[in-house]
mmCIF file of C-alpha atoms and ligand atoms in Angstrom:
data_model
loop_
_atom_site.group_PDB
_atom_site.id
_atom_site.type_symbol
_atom_site.label_atom_id
_atom_site.label_comp_id
_atom_site.label_asym_id
_atom_site.label_seq_id
_atom_site.Cartn_x
_atom_site.Cartn_y
_atom_site.Cartn_z
ATOM 1 C CA MET H 781 -117.467 37.601 -161.031
ATOM 2 C CA LEU H 782 -116.335 36.192 -157.740
ATOM 3 C CA PRO H 783 -113.215 34.392 -156.630
ATOM 4 C CA GLY H 784 -113.189 30.341 -157.451
ATOM 5 C CA ILE H 785 -111.691 28.049 -155.171
ATOM 6 C CA ARG H 786 -109.267 25.398 -155.228
ATOM 7 C CA ILE H 787 -108.570 22.157 -153.936
ATOM 8 C CA ILE H 788 -104.829 22.148 -151.959
ATOM 9 C CA ALA H 789 -104.433 19.272 -150.849
ATOM 10 C CA THR H 790 -106.590 15.971 -149.468
ATOM 11 C CA GLY H 791 -106.501 13.310 -146.457
ATOM 12 C CA GLY H 792 -108.106 10.571 -146.055
ATOM 13 C CA CYS H 793 -108.935 7.809 -143.024
ATOM 14 C CA LEU H 794 -110.657 4.626 -143.042
ATOM 15 C CA PRO H 795 -111.356 2.458 -139.460
ATOM 16 C CA GLU H 796 -109.201 -0.777 -139.843
ATOM 17 C CA LYS H 797 -112.461 -3.370 -138.964
ATOM 18 C CA VAL H 798 -113.318 -4.785 -142.495
ATOM 19 C CA VAL H 799 -116.654 -6.469 -143.225
ATOM 20 C CA THR H 800 -116.982 -8.343 -146.163
ATOM 21 C CA ASN H 801 -120.518 -9.312 -147.086
ATOM 22 C CA ASP H 802 -119.652 -13.669 -146.277
ATOM 23 C CA ASP H 803 -119.266 -11.858 -142.354
ATOM 24 C CA LEU H 804 -122.566 -10.357 -143.301
ATOM 25 C CA SER H 805 -124.092 -13.134 -144.494
ATOM 26 C CA LYS H 806 -123.252 -14.706 -141.199
ATOM 27 C CA ILE H 807 -125.645 -12.250 -139.453
ATOM 28 C CA VAL H 808 -127.799 -11.759 -142.555
ATOM 29 C CA ASP H 809 -130.144 -13.505 -144.379
ATOM 30 C CA THR H 810 -127.734 -12.740 -147.669
ATOM 31 C CA SER H 811 -125.302 -13.465 -149.607
ATOM 32 C CA ASP H 812 -121.808 -12.690 -151.809
ATOM 33 C CA GLU H 813 -122.959 -12.760 -154.983
ATOM 34 C CA TRP H 814 -126.769 -11.271 -153.689
ATOM 35 C CA ILE H 815 -125.141 -7.757 -152.746
ATOM 36 C CA THR H 816 -122.324 -8.366 -155.264
ATOM 37 C CA LYS H 817 -124.171 -8.117 -158.756
ATOM 38 C CA ARG H 818 -126.638 -5.426 -156.392
ATOM 39 C CA THR H 819 -124.752 -2.771 -155.627
ATOM 40 C CA GLY H 820 -120.441 -3.796 -156.824
ATOM 41 C CA ILE H 821 -120.178 -3.645 -152.603
ATOM 42 C CA HIS H 822 -117.567 -6.093 -151.425
ATOM 43 C CA GLU H 823 -117.214 -5.107 -148.477
ATOM 44 C CA ARG H 824 -117.375 -2.278 -146.458
ATOM 45 C CA ARG H 825 -115.141 -0.215 -143.091
ATOM 46 C CA ARG H 826 -116.743 -0.493 -139.110
ATOM 47 C CA CYS H 827 -116.073 1.888 -136.694
ATOM 48 C CA VAL H 828 -115.150 -0.187 -133.682
ATOM 49 C CA THR H 829 -112.184 1.107 -131.570
ATOM 50 C CA GLU H 830 -112.590 4.843 -133.809
ATOM 51 C CA THR H 831 -114.475 7.558 -132.733
ATOM 52 C CA HIS H 832 -116.600 10.252 -135.998
ATOM 53 C CA LEU H 833 -114.207 12.971 -134.137
ATOM 54 C CA ASP H 834 -111.329 10.275 -134.195
ATOM 55 C CA LEU H 835 -112.123 10.154 -137.854
ATOM 56 C CA ALA H 836 -112.563 13.784 -138.982
ATOM 57 C CA ALA H 837 -109.661 14.310 -137.376
ATOM 58 C CA ALA H 838 -107.772 11.475 -139.085
ATOM 59 C CA ALA H 839 -108.357 13.927 -142.518
ATOM 60 C CA ALA H 840 -108.467 16.970 -141.618
ATOM 61 C CA ARG H 841 -104.592 16.132 -140.106
ATOM 62 C CA GLN H 842 -104.171 14.958 -143.252
ATOM 63 C CA ALA H 843 -105.224 17.036 -145.019
ATOM 64 C CA LEU H 844 -104.127 20.036 -143.451
ATOM 65 C CA GLU H 845 -100.598 18.778 -143.516
ATOM 66 C CA ARG H 846 -99.846 17.750 -146.819
ATOM 67 C CA ALA H 847 -100.958 21.749 -148.140
ATOM 68 C CA GLY H 848 -97.988 23.581 -145.702
ATOM 69 C CA ILE H 849 -100.535 26.691 -144.623
ATOM 70 C CA ASP H 850 -100.452 28.654 -142.162
ATOM 71 C CA ARG H 851 -103.190 27.716 -140.006
ATOM 72 C CA ALA H 852 -103.753 31.456 -138.938
ATOM 73 C CA GLN H 853 -105.345 31.918 -142.653
ATOM 74 C CA LEU H 854 -107.570 29.492 -142.369
ATOM 75 C CA GLY H 855 -111.825 30.896 -142.378
ATOM 76 C CA VAL H 856 -113.884 28.100 -142.323
ATOM 77 C CA CYS H 857 -113.415 24.515 -141.055
ATOM 78 C CA LEU H 858 -116.266 22.879 -141.952
ATOM 79 C CA VAL H 859 -117.885 19.248 -141.966
ATOM 80 C CA THR H 860 -120.098 17.093 -143.309
ATOM 81 C CA THR H 861 -122.224 13.954 -141.848
ATOM 82 C CA VAL H 862 -125.177 13.103 -140.672
ATOM 83 C CA ALA H 863 -124.176 10.431 -137.618
ATOM 84 C CA GLY H 864 -121.998 12.819 -135.541
ATOM 85 C CA ASP H 865 -120.788 11.654 -132.139
ATOM 86 C CA THR H 866 -122.640 14.948 -130.607
ATOM 87 C CA ILE H 867 -125.570 17.323 -132.226
ATOM 88 C CA THR H 868 -123.379 20.064 -130.376
ATOM 89 C CA PRO H 869 -120.753 20.479 -129.705
ATOM 90 C CA SER H 870 -120.729 19.891 -133.771
ATOM 91 C CA THR H 871 -117.790 17.681 -134.889
ATOM 92 C CA ALA H 872 -116.226 21.358 -136.314
ATOM 93 C CA CYS H 873 -115.739 22.765 -132.733
ATOM 94 C CA MET H 874 -114.305 19.484 -131.932
ATOM 95 C CA LEU H 875 -111.506 19.374 -134.723
ATOM 96 C CA GLN H 876 -111.211 23.552 -133.821
ATOM 97 C CA LYS H 877 -109.945 22.192 -130.485
ATOM 98 C CA VAL H 878 -108.447 19.306 -131.334
ATOM 99 C CA LEU H 879 -106.681 20.893 -134.024
ATOM 100 C CA ASP H 880 -106.012 23.739 -133.113
ATOM 101 C CA LEU H 881 -107.907 25.760 -135.100
ATOM 102 C CA PRO H 882 -108.431 29.931 -134.886
ATOM 103 C CA GLU H 883 -111.054 30.554 -132.413
ATOM 104 C CA ASP H 884 -112.355 33.523 -135.376
ATOM 105 C CA ALA H 885 -112.420 30.361 -138.117
ATOM 106 C CA ALA H 886 -116.521 29.733 -138.783
ATOM 107 C CA CYS H 887 -116.890 26.295 -137.313
ATOM 108 C CA PHE H 888 -120.155 24.319 -138.097
ATOM 109 C CA ASP H 889 -121.024 20.668 -139.592
ATOM 110 C CA LEU H 890 -123.973 20.722 -142.641
ATOM 111 C CA ASN H 891 -126.175 18.408 -142.732
ATOM 112 C CA ALA H 892 -126.847 17.683 -146.661
ATOM 113 C CA ALA H 893 -127.293 14.023 -146.357
ATOM 114 C CA CYS H 894 -124.733 11.864 -149.034
ATOM 115 C CA ALA H 895 -124.591 15.218 -151.194
ATOM 116 C CA GLY H 896 -122.945 17.322 -148.251
ATOM 117 C CA PHE H 897 -118.865 17.262 -150.255
ATOM 118 C CA PRO H 898 -120.337 19.749 -153.186
ATOM 119 C CA TYR H 899 -123.099 21.500 -151.044
ATOM 120 C CA GLY H 900 -120.007 21.812 -148.723
ATOM 121 C CA LEU H 901 -117.048 22.950 -151.153
ATOM 122 C CA ARG H 902 -119.792 26.201 -152.109
ATOM 123 C CA VAL H 903 -120.948 26.998 -148.877
ATOM 124 C CA THR H 904 -116.461 27.511 -147.927
ATOM 125 C CA GLU H 905 -116.328 28.973 -151.152
ATOM 126 C CA GLY H 906 -118.706 31.905 -150.094
ATOM 127 C CA LEU H 907 -117.126 32.377 -146.307
ATOM 128 C CA LEU H 908 -113.643 32.940 -147.969
ATOM 129 C CA THR H 909 -111.902 36.328 -147.228
ATOM 130 C CA GLU H 910 -108.481 37.082 -149.244
ATOM 131 C CA ASP H 911 -107.637 37.291 -145.697
ATOM 132 C CA ARG H 912 -109.091 34.047 -144.897
ATOM 133 C CA PRO H 913 -108.132 32.160 -147.490
ATOM 134 C CA TYR H 914 -108.405 28.856 -146.621
ATOM 135 C CA GLY H 915 -110.510 26.310 -145.722
ATOM 136 C CA LEU H 916 -110.648 22.557 -144.733
ATOM 137 C CA ILE H 917 -113.593 20.013 -145.572
ATOM 138 C CA VAL H 918 -114.057 17.031 -143.948
ATOM 139 C CA SER H 919 -117.492 14.378 -144.884
ATOM 140 C CA CYS H 920 -117.209 12.133 -142.091
ATOM 141 C CA GLU H 921 -119.700 8.949 -141.458
ATOM 142 C CA VAL H 922 -120.777 6.887 -139.579
ATOM 143 C CA LEU H 923 -123.527 5.533 -140.684
ATOM 144 C CA THR H 924 -122.582 1.360 -138.845
ATOM 145 C CA ARG H 925 -124.049 3.522 -135.626
ATOM 146 C CA LEU H 926 -127.936 4.824 -137.486
ATOM 147 C CA THR H 927 -127.836 0.622 -139.508
ATOM 148 C CA ASP H 928 -130.174 -1.733 -138.510
ATOM 149 C CA TYR H 929 -127.997 -4.891 -138.583
ATOM 150 C CA THR H 930 -131.927 -6.894 -138.868
ATOM 151 C CA ASP H 931 -132.359 -5.554 -142.170
ATOM 152 C CA ARG H 932 -131.226 -6.538 -145.346
ATOM 153 C CA SER H 933 -131.817 -4.303 -147.912
ATOM 154 C CA THR H 934 -130.236 -2.055 -146.240
ATOM 155 C CA CYS H 935 -127.465 -3.394 -143.613
ATOM 156 C CA VAL H 936 -125.190 -4.563 -146.272
ATOM 157 C CA LEU H 937 -125.158 -1.100 -148.249
ATOM 158 C CA PHE H 938 -123.582 1.174 -145.158
ATOM 159 C CA GLY H 939 -119.803 1.441 -143.789
ATOM 160 C CA ASP H 940 -118.281 4.574 -142.097
ATOM 161 C CA GLY H 941 -115.339 6.438 -143.450
ATOM 162 C CA ALA H 942 -113.705 10.578 -143.598
ATOM 163 C CA GLY H 943 -111.951 12.083 -146.281
ATOM 164 C CA ALA H 944 -110.623 15.429 -146.424
ATOM 165 C CA VAL H 945 -109.625 18.388 -148.294
ATOM 166 C CA VAL H 946 -108.024 22.161 -147.618
ATOM 167 C CA VAL H 947 -109.496 24.486 -150.148
ATOM 168 C CA GLN H 948 -107.325 28.174 -151.500
ATOM 169 C CA GLN H 949 -110.008 31.152 -152.362
ATOM 170 C CA SER H 950 -107.767 32.883 -155.446
ATOM 171 C CA PRO H 951 -108.852 35.570 -157.737
ATOM 172 C CA ASP H 952 -107.828 33.769 -161.138
ATOM 173 C CA ALA H 953 -109.715 30.297 -159.738
ATOM 174 C CA PRO H 954 -112.526 30.143 -161.259
ATOM 175 C CA GLU H 955 -116.308 28.837 -159.605
ATOM 176 C CA ILE H 956 -116.795 25.929 -158.624
ATOM 177 C CA CYS H 957 -120.436 26.338 -160.485
ATOM 178 C CA ALA H 958 -121.992 25.253 -157.714
ATOM 179 C CA VAL H 959 -125.819 24.043 -158.431
ATOM 180 C CA LEU H 960 -127.283 22.517 -155.420
ATOM 181 C CA GLY H 961 -131.565 21.925 -154.949
ATOM 182 C CA SER H 962 -133.365 19.457 -152.327
ATOM 183 C CA ARG H 963 -136.772 17.634 -153.148
ATOM 184 C CA GLY H 964 -138.971 17.252 -149.890
ATOM 185 C CA ASP H 965 -139.246 13.604 -148.988
ATOM 186 C CA ASN H 966 -139.280 11.572 -145.519
ATOM 187 C CA GLN H 967 -140.983 8.700 -146.748
ATOM 188 C CA ALA H 968 -137.722 7.406 -149.618
ATOM 189 C CA LEU H 969 -134.658 7.971 -147.867
ATOM 190 C CA TYR H 970 -134.633 8.848 -143.437
ATOM 191 C CA ILE H 971 -132.750 8.531 -140.726
ATOM 192 C CA ASP H 972 -135.037 8.930 -137.460
ATOM 193 C CA GLY H 973 -134.049 11.216 -135.053
ATOM 194 C CA ALA H 974 -136.997 13.561 -132.752
ATOM 195 C CA PRO H 975 -136.684 12.238 -129.545
ATOM 196 C CA GLY H 976 -139.755 9.218 -128.684
ATOM 197 C CA ALA H 977 -139.053 8.992 -132.641
ATOM 198 C CA GLY H 978 -137.911 5.355 -132.661
ATOM 199 C CA ALA H 979 -134.125 3.460 -132.604
ATOM 200 C CA PRO H 980 -131.528 6.115 -135.525
ATOM 201 C CA TYR H 981 -131.816 4.073 -138.146
ATOM 202 C CA ILE H 982 -132.025 4.408 -141.765
ATOM 203 C CA HIS H 983 -135.120 3.734 -143.905
ATOM 204 C CA MET H 984 -134.399 3.975 -147.381
ATOM 205 C CA GLN H 985 -136.888 2.606 -149.948
ATOM 206 C CA GLY H 986 -134.458 0.600 -152.525
ATOM 207 C CA GLN H 987 -136.358 1.156 -155.592
ATOM 208 C CA PRO H 988 -137.749 5.213 -156.097
ATOM 209 C CA VAL H 989 -133.797 6.196 -155.137
ATOM 210 C CA PHE H 990 -132.917 4.145 -157.314
ATOM 211 C CA ARG H 991 -135.057 5.977 -160.016
ATOM 212 C CA PHE H 992 -134.536 9.531 -158.225
ATOM 213 C CA ALA H 993 -130.797 9.268 -158.410
ATOM 214 C CA VAL H 994 -130.058 7.971 -162.423
ATOM 215 C CA ASP H 995 -132.756 10.760 -163.006
ATOM 216 C CA ALA H 996 -131.284 13.914 -160.402
ATOM 217 C CA MET H 997 -127.450 12.845 -161.090
ATOM 218 C CA PRO H 998 -127.035 13.440 -164.796
ATOM 219 C CA ARG H 999 -129.532 16.510 -164.348
ATOM 220 C CA CYS H 1000 -126.642 17.385 -161.796
ATOM 221 C CA SER H 1001 -124.000 16.756 -163.787
ATOM 222 C CA LEU H 1002 -125.325 18.576 -166.843
ATOM 223 C CA ALA H 1003 -126.010 21.813 -165.106
ATOM 224 C CA VAL H 1004 -122.960 21.807 -163.755
ATOM 225 C CA LEU H 1005 -121.427 21.552 -167.183
ATOM 226 C CA GLU H 1006 -123.285 24.423 -168.626
ATOM 227 C CA LYS H 1007 -122.564 26.681 -166.179
ATOM 228 C CA ALA H 1008 -119.325 25.999 -166.156
ATOM 229 C CA GLY H 1009 -119.216 27.220 -170.412
ATOM 230 C CA VAL H 1010 -117.519 23.591 -169.822
ATOM 231 C CA THR H 1011 -117.863 19.850 -171.914
ATOM 232 C CA MET H 1012 -116.964 17.191 -170.609
ATOM 233 C CA ASP H 1013 -113.664 16.330 -172.805
ATOM 234 C CA ARG H 1014 -112.001 19.225 -170.748
ATOM 235 C CA VAL H 1015 -112.689 17.463 -167.458
ATOM 236 C CA ASP H 1016 -110.018 15.244 -165.662
ATOM 237 C CA TRP H 1017 -112.303 12.999 -162.963
ATOM 238 C CA VAL H 1018 -115.503 12.522 -162.558
ATOM 239 C CA VAL H 1019 -115.891 11.745 -158.554
ATOM 240 C CA MET H 1020 -119.415 10.753 -157.804
ATOM 241 C CA HIS H 1021 -121.863 10.007 -155.439
ATOM 242 C CA GLN H 1022 -120.920 5.786 -154.436
ATOM 243 C CA ALA H 1023 -124.540 4.172 -153.243
ATOM 244 C CA ASN H 1024 -124.983 1.504 -155.705
ATOM 245 C CA GLU H 1025 -122.667 0.930 -158.698
ATOM 246 C CA ARG H 1026 -125.212 -0.058 -160.942
ATOM 247 C CA ILE H 1027 -126.871 3.843 -161.013
ATOM 248 C CA ILE H 1028 -123.326 4.784 -161.174
ATOM 249 C CA ASP H 1029 -122.804 2.412 -164.667
ATOM 250 C CA HIS H 1030 -126.190 4.057 -165.538
ATOM 251 C CA VAL H 1031 -124.938 7.229 -165.215
ATOM 252 C CA ILE H 1032 -121.694 6.617 -167.486
ATOM 253 C CA ARG H 1033 -124.742 5.484 -169.604
ATOM 254 C CA LYS H 1034 -126.538 7.678 -170.241
ATOM 255 C CA MET H 1035 -124.583 10.377 -170.306
ATOM 256 C CA GLU H 1036 -121.948 8.207 -172.564
ATOM 257 C CA LEU H 1037 -119.166 9.381 -170.595
ATOM 258 C CA PRO H 1038 -115.498 7.790 -170.744
ATOM 259 C CA PRO H 1039 -115.466 4.691 -167.898
ATOM 260 C CA GLU H 1040 -111.770 5.834 -167.488
ATOM 261 C CA LYS H 1041 -112.650 9.195 -165.792
ATOM 262 C CA VAL H 1042 -114.570 7.451 -163.449
ATOM 263 C CA TYR H 1043 -113.738 6.583 -160.111
ATOM 264 C CA LYS H 1044 -115.680 4.097 -158.279
ATOM 265 C CA ASN H 1045 -114.605 2.128 -154.898
ATOM 266 C CA ILE H 1046 -117.471 1.352 -154.374
ATOM 267 C CA ALA H 1047 -115.992 -2.027 -153.735
ATOM 268 C CA ARG H 1048 -114.007 -1.625 -150.750
ATOM 269 C CA TYR H 1049 -115.884 0.624 -149.218
ATOM 270 C CA GLY H 1050 -119.845 0.583 -149.700
ATOM 271 C CA ASN H 1051 -122.124 3.875 -149.449
ATOM 272 C CA MET H 1052 -119.705 6.367 -146.503
ATOM 273 C CA SER H 1053 -122.556 9.096 -147.625
ATOM 274 C CA SER H 1054 -121.135 12.108 -148.092
ATOM 275 C CA ALA H 1055 -117.469 10.983 -146.749
ATOM 276 C CA CYS H 1056 -117.203 8.711 -150.282
ATOM 277 C CA ILE H 1057 -116.695 12.278 -152.723
ATOM 278 C CA PRO H 1058 -113.151 13.255 -150.425
ATOM 279 C CA VAL H 1059 -112.914 9.858 -149.978
ATOM 280 C CA ALA H 1060 -112.151 8.777 -153.405
ATOM 281 C CA LEU H 1061 -110.904 11.885 -154.299
ATOM 282 C CA ASN H 1062 -107.831 11.472 -151.732
ATOM 283 C CA GLU H 1063 -106.827 7.678 -152.695
ATOM 284 C CA LEU H 1064 -106.664 9.606 -156.102
ATOM 285 C CA TYR H 1065 -104.213 11.489 -155.276
ATOM 286 C CA GLU H 1066 -101.886 8.852 -153.317
ATOM 287 C CA ALA H 1067 -102.072 7.007 -156.468
ATOM 288 C CA GLY H 1068 -99.932 9.818 -157.719
ATOM 289 C CA ARG H 1069 -103.272 10.279 -160.291
ATOM 290 C CA LEU H 1070 -104.375 13.308 -159.030
ATOM 291 C CA ARG H 1071 -101.884 17.139 -160.266
ATOM 292 C CA SER H 1072 -102.859 20.834 -161.040
ATOM 293 C CA GLY H 1073 -105.363 21.895 -163.528
ATOM 294 C CA MET H 1074 -107.150 19.673 -163.672
ATOM 295 C CA LYS H 1075 -110.604 19.547 -163.379
ATOM 296 C CA VAL H 1076 -113.045 17.429 -161.235
ATOM 297 C CA LEU H 1077 -116.695 17.434 -161.570
ATOM 298 C CA CYS H 1078 -117.713 16.383 -158.515
ATOM 299 C CA VAL H 1079 -121.467 14.616 -157.981
ATOM 300 C CA GLY H 1080 -124.109 13.682 -155.037
ATOM 301 C CA PHE H 1081 -127.748 13.335 -154.102
ATOM 302 C CA GLY H 1082 -128.869 11.819 -150.595
ATOM 303 C CA GLY H 1083 -131.670 11.765 -147.961
ATOM 304 C CA GLY H 1084 -134.120 14.700 -147.602
ATOM 305 C CA LEU H 1085 -134.037 14.772 -150.973
ATOM 306 C CA THR H 1086 -131.036 16.146 -151.569
ATOM 307 C CA TRP H 1087 -128.375 16.452 -155.355
ATOM 308 C CA GLY H 1088 -125.454 19.458 -155.197
ATOM 309 C CA GLY H 1089 -123.180 19.263 -158.534
ATOM 310 C CA CYS H 1090 -119.150 20.816 -159.458
ATOM 311 C CA LEU H 1091 -116.368 21.138 -160.747
ATOM 312 C CA ILE H 1092 -113.530 22.378 -158.905
ATOM 313 C CA GLU H 1093 -109.646 22.568 -159.945
ATOM 314 C CA ILE H 1094 -107.102 20.974 -158.107
ATOM 315 C CA GLY H 1095 -103.849 23.040 -157.309
ATOM 316 C CA GLY H 1096 -100.845 23.087 -156.179
ATOM 317 C CA ILE H 1097 -100.379 19.593 -156.317
ATOM 318 C CA SER H 1098 -97.555 18.492 -158.313
HETATM 319 N N1 LIG W 2475 -129.638 -9.643 -149.668
HETATM 320 C C1 LIG W 2475 -130.209 -11.167 -150.485
HETATM 321 N N2 LIG W 2475 -131.260 -10.219 -151.031
HETATM 322 C C2 LIG W 2475 -131.723 -9.056 -150.525
HETATM 323 C C3 LIG W 2475 -131.233 -8.699 -150.074
HETATM 324 C C4 LIG W 2475 -130.296 -8.153 -149.397
HETATM 325 N N3 LIG W 2475 -129.233 -8.091 -149.249
HETATM 326 N N4 LIG W 2475 -131.931 -7.255 -149.593
HETATM 327 C C5 LIG W 2475 -133.228 -7.401 -150.220
HETATM 328 N N5 LIG W 2475 -133.002 -8.837 -150.813
HETATM 329 C C6 LIG W 2475 -134.145 -8.893 -151.666
HETATM 330 C C7 LIG W 2475 -135.702 -8.209 -151.399
HETATM 331 O O1 LIG W 2475 -136.351 -8.848 -151.084
HETATM 332 C C8 LIG W 2475 -136.864 -8.308 -152.507
HETATM 333 O O2 LIG W 2475 -136.763 -9.498 -152.439
HETATM 334 P P1 LIG W 2475 -138.540 -10.576 -152.906
HETATM 335 O O3 LIG W 2475 -138.303 -10.380 -154.223
HETATM 336 O O4 LIG W 2475 -138.391 -11.657 -152.356
HETATM 337 O O5 LIG W 2475 -139.530 -9.462 -152.716
HETATM 338 C C9 LIG W 2475 -135.206 -9.385 -153.199
HETATM 339 O O6 LIG W 2475 -134.583 -8.702 -153.071
HETATM 340 C C10 LIG W 2475 -135.631 -7.985 -154.898
HETATM 341 O O7 LIG W 2475 -135.328 -6.654 -153.395
HETATM 342 P P2 LIG W 2475 -135.470 -4.693 -154.861
HETATM 343 O O8 LIG W 2475 -135.490 -4.374 -153.350
HETATM 344 O O9 LIG W 2475 -136.119 -5.058 -155.766
HETATM 345 O O10 LIG W 2475 -133.978 -4.938 -155.002
HETATM 346 P P3 LIG W 2475 -133.127 -3.546 -156.092
HETATM 347 O O11 LIG W 2475 -132.767 -4.980 -157.205
HETATM 348 O O12 LIG W 2475 -133.610 -2.367 -156.190
HETATM 349 O O13 LIG W 2475 -131.777 -3.558 -155.895
HETATM 350 C C11 LIG W 2475 -130.762 -2.444 -153.488
HETATM 351 C C12 LIG W 2475 -131.695 -2.833 -153.521
HETATM 352 C C13 LIG W 2475 -131.439 -1.219 -152.830
HETATM 353 C C14 LIG W 2475 -129.472 -2.104 -154.127
HETATM 354 C C15 LIG W 2475 -131.402 -0.983 -155.114
HETATM 355 O O14 LIG W 2475 -132.476 -0.377 -154.742
HETATM 356 C C16 LIG W 2475 -130.609 0.769 -154.911
HETATM 357 O O15 LIG W 2475 -129.356 0.214 -154.918
HETATM 358 N N6 LIG W 2475 -130.869 1.540 -154.508
HETATM 359 C C17 LIG W 2475 -130.329 2.893 -154.424
HETATM 360 C C18 LIG W 2475 -130.197 2.584 -152.961
HETATM 361 C C19 LIG W 2475 -129.414 3.646 -152.870
HETATM 362 O O16 LIG W 2475 -128.682 4.049 -153.327
HETATM 363 N N7 LIG W 2475 -129.459 4.138 -151.118
HETATM 364 C C20 LIG W 2475 -128.131 5.955 -150.936
HETATM 365 C C21 LIG W 2475 -128.396 6.877 -150.846
HETATM 366 S S1 LIG W 2475 -127.797 7.659 -150.781
#
């Protein structure tokens, strides 16, 4: 059996600027009532002065300081994102510079859209070695750069933020039993990229994405539990991608999950793509609700279309 990984520290960073539903109702034809009822979102954050690298570095610094590790033993610095400051260098390479990480650590960005964090955990698990047992995973998104503020059907949903974790490979850590997948679809949810293809905005057909989410997340979660040979009663937290509170509640009902095990923060941040899950983990840590030995089911879905889930243990946090 391959050695698994545990999360030994978390970090986070959110831009200062808060954008409320009422703020958005001044620029598009919407209302606090519509947004709250259809999505559960009350406010989100927006970068004004902060860059993508600023957010990523602040979240990473906090996680590294809390982990208290020797950075020379870091084997991987992986950033999950769809929205870096530059296509190249990657944000991960710039983190190597600003955090003074070892030059022989693998530094790269990974784009699996909103499912990026479970993808990032699995890739890191595969890359760590006995002599380089630590990995840094930072999920950082500045989606407001890619948001069309004339399109009310998307601009109310997205926000900016970063979450980070330090993981440690250990022979006694269980494999994370990740389940990752994709179904190529360039219509339901996409962001233009190629030069000349138009403004790089998020385009989305809400209802097909909703239907995909309420099918993919339970399917992926059950596959992870089956692979791990673990039943829900042994899971301490379920942290889902925060795209719409109605999607999360749908999954709770479909899987008959105990609601008190399902963490939600969508009301305060909206959809921060791959950053949602680690920002939630960091909030759990800061509230003293994440302890060593706990098992967390992380599950996300997003553009691609992608899905990803894993069961990861917490270690080194008392
Ligand atoms: N304010 C007011 N009205 C709005 C609005 C807004 N911000 N956005 C859309 N509407 C209107 C529509 O124009 C439509 O009007 P009409 O009936 O006159 O045509 C009406 O509200 C209903 O639109 P619809 O798209 O059917 O709403 P919905 O209940 O499906 O909710 C989403 C829209 C986007 C909130 C929902 O589909 C959703 O969350 N989908 C999944 C999105 C997702 O997860 N994305 C991230 C993937 S990582």
